[in-house]
Coordinates of C-alpha atoms in Angstrom, one line a residue:
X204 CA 38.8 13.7 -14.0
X205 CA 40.3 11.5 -11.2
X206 CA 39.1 8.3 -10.3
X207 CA 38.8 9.5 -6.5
X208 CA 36.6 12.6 -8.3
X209 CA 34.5 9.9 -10.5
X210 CA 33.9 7.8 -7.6
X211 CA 33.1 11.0 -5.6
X212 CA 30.5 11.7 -7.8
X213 CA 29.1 8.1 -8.4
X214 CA 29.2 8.5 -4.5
X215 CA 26.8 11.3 -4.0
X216 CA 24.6 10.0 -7.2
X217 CA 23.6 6.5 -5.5
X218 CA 22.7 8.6 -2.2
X219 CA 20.7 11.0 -3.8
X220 CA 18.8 7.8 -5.3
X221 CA 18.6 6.0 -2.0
X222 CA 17.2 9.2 -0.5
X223 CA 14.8 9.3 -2.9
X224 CA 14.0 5.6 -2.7
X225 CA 13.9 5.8 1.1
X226 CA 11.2 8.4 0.6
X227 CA 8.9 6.8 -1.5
X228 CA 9.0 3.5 0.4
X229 CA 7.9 5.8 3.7
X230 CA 5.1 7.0 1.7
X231 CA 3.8 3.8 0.7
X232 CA 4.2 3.5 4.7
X233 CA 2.0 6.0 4.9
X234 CA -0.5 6.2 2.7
X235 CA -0.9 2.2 4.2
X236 CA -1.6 3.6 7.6
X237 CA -4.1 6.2 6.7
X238 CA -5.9 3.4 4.3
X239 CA -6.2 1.1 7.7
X240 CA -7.8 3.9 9.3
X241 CA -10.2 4.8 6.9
X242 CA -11.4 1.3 6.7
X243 CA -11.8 0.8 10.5
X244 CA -13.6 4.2 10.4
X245 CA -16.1 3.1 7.3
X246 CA -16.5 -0.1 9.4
X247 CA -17.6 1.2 12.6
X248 CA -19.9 3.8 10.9
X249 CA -21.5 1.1 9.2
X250 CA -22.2 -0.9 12.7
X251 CA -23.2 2.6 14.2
X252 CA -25.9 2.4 11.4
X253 CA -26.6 -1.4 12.3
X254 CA -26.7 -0.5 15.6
X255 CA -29.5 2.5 15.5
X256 CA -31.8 0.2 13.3
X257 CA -32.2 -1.9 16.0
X258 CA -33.6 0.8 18.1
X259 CA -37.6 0.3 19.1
X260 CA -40.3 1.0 17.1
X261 CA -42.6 3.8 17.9
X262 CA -45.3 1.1 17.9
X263 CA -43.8 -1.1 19.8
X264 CA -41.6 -1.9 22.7
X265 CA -39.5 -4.7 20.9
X266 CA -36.5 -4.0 19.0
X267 CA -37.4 -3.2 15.4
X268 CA -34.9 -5.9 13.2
X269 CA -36.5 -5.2 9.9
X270 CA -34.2 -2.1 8.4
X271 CA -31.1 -4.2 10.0
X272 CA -31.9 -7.5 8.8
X273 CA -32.2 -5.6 5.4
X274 CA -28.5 -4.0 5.8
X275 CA -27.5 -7.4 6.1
X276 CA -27.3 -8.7 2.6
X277 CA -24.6 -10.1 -0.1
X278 CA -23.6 -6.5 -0.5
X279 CA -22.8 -5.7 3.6
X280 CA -20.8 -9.4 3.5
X281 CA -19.0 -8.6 0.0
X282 CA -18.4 -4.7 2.2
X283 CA -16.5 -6.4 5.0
X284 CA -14.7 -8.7 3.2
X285 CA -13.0 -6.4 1.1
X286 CA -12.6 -4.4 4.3
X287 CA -10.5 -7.2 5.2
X288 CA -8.7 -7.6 2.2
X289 CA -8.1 -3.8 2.4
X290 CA -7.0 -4.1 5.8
X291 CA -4.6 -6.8 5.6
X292 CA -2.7 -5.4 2.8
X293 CA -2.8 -2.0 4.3
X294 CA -1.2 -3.9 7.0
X295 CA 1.6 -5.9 5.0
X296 CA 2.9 -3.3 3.0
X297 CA 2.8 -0.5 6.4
X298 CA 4.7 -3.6 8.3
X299 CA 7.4 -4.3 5.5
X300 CA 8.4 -0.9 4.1
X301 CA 10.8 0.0 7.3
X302 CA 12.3 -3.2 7.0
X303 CA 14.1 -2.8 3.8
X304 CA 15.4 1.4 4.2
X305 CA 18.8 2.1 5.3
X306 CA 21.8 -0.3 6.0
X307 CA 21.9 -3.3 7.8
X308 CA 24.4 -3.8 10.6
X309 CA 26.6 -6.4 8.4
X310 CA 27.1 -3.5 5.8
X311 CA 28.5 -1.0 8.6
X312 CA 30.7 -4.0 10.4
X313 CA 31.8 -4.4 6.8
X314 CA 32.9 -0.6 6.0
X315 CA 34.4 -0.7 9.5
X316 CA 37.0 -3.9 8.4
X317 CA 37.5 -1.8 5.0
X318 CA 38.9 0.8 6.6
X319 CA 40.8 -1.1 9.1
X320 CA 42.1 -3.5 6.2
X321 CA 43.9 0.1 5.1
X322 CA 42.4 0.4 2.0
X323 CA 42.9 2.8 -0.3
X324 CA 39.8 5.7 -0.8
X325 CA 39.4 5.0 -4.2
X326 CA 39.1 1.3 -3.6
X327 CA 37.0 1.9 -0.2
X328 CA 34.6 4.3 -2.3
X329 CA 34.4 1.6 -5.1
X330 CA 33.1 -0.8 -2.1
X331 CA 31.0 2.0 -1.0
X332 CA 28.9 2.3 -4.4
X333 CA 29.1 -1.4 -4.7
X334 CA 26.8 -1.8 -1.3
X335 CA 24.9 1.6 -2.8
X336 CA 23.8 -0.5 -5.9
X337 CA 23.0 -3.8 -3.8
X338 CA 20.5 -1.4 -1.7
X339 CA 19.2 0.0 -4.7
X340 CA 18.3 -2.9 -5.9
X341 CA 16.4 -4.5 -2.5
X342 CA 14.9 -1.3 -2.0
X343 CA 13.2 -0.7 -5.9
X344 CA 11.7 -4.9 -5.6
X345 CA 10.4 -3.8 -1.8
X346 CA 9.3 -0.6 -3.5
X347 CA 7.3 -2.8 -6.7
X348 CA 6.3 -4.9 -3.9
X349 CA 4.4 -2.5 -1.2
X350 CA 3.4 -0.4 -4.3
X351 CA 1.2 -3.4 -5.6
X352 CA 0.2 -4.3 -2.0
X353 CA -1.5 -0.8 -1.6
X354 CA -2.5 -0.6 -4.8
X355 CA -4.7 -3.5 -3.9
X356 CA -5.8 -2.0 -0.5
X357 CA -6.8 1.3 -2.1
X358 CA -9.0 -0.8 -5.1
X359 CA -11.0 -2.7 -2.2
X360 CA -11.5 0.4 -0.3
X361 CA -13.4 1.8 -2.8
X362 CA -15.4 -1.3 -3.6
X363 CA -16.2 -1.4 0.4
X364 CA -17.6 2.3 -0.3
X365 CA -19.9 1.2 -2.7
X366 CA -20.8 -2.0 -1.4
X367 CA -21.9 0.0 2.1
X368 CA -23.9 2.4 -0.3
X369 CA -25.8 -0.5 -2.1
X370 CA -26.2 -2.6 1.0
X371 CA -27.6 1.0 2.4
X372 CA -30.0 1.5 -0.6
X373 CA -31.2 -2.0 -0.6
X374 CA -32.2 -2.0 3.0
X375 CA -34.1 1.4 2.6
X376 CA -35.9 -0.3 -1.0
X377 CA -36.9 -3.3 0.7
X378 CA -34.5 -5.1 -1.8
X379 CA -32.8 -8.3 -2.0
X380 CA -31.6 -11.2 -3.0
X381 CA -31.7 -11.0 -6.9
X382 CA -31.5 -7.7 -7.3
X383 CA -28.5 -7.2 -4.7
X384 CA -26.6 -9.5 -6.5
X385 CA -27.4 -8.0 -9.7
X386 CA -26.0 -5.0 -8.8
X387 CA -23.0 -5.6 -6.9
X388 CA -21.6 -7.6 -10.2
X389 CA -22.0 -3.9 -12.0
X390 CA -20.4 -2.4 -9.3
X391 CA -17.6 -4.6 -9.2
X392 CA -16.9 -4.3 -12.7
X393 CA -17.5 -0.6 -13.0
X394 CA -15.1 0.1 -10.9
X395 CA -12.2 -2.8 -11.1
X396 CA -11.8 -2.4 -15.0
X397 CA -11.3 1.4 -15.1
X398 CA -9.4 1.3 -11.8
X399 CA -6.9 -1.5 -13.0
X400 CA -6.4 -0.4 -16.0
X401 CA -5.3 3.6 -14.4
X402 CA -3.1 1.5 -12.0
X403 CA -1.5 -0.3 -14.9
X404 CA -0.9 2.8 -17.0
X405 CA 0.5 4.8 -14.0
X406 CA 3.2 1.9 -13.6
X407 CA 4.2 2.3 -17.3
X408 CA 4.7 5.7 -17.0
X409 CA 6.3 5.6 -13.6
X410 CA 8.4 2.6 -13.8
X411 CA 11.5 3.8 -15.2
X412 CA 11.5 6.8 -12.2
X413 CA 13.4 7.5 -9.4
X414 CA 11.5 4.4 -7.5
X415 CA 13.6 2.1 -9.7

């Protein structure tokens, strides 16, 4: 086989790989977005519920504050703070991922000299793959990168569920302090040690795919 045929080949190899790349990077994009959205949506439903408890009491014409001031325990303030975390990385990863797709405008004034310089194809081609494998390269750490970062947002997501749900149970038990506490430490490690380690193993098995 030719050079020109080799590099031809090499050629349509490294875009398949980008495409591919480019792909999984706007998935990450927006699985972020739809994360964000959840949160916002799990947040405002739990301030709709704050809200209603402070409705009056049929025995009175004062605002009842004893189901809120229940709903506000450790378990609501550990809730919105991994609502934040969630957020924020949501945000970070949805914000970077179109930033490191495609080629940059120094990579197409560059192909432009090339073919000015009258290069040969082979040698134009071989410059071609060369810019392919630096891409490659930027987009597999952005892809490491935004993975992790959603990784994270999707863990505290889940813990914001099941903080809201215990928060929610303690305020209808008449429960806190002690027992809140108590609780939200087996929640957190129920669900961070089996979570990490299915994260972890997915990366094994996944590292060496077309992300990379």
């Amino acid at each position: 086989m030719a050079r020109r045929d080799q590099l031809d080949a090499a050629r349509e190899e490294s875009r398949a790989r980008l495409e591919n790349q480019r792909e999984l990077l706007n998935n990450v994009g927006e699985r972020a977005i739809r994360n964000i959205r959840l949160n916002l949506a799990l947040v405002g439903l739990f301030l709709s519920v704050l809200g209603l408890s402070l409705g009056p009491s049929p025995n009175s014409t004062e605002p009842e504050l004893v189901v809120s001031s229940g709903l506000l325990n450790a378990a609501s303030y550990a809730a919105l703070g991994v609502a934040a975390v969630s957020v924020f990385t949501g945000l970070v990863a949805y914000v970077r991922t179109p930033t490191v797709v495609g080629l940059g405008r120094g990579d197409i004034e560059q192909a432009i000299d090339y073919a000015g310089d009258g290069v040969d194809d082979a040698e134009f081609l071989d410059r071609v793959l060369r810019s392919h494998r630096k891409w490659m390269h930027r987009n597999k750490r952005a892809n490491r990168v935004d993975t992790a970062l959603l990784n994270v947002s999707l863990l505290t997501v889940v813990l914001e569920l099941e903080y809201f749900g215990l928060s929610v149970l303690a305020a209808v038990r008449g429960e806190s302090g002690v027992w809140v506490n108590r609780r939200l430490l087996v929640v957190t490690l129920s669900t961070l040690v089996p979570l990490v380690v299915a994260v972890y193993l997915k990366d094994q098995f996944t590292k060496s795919g077309v992300g990379d």
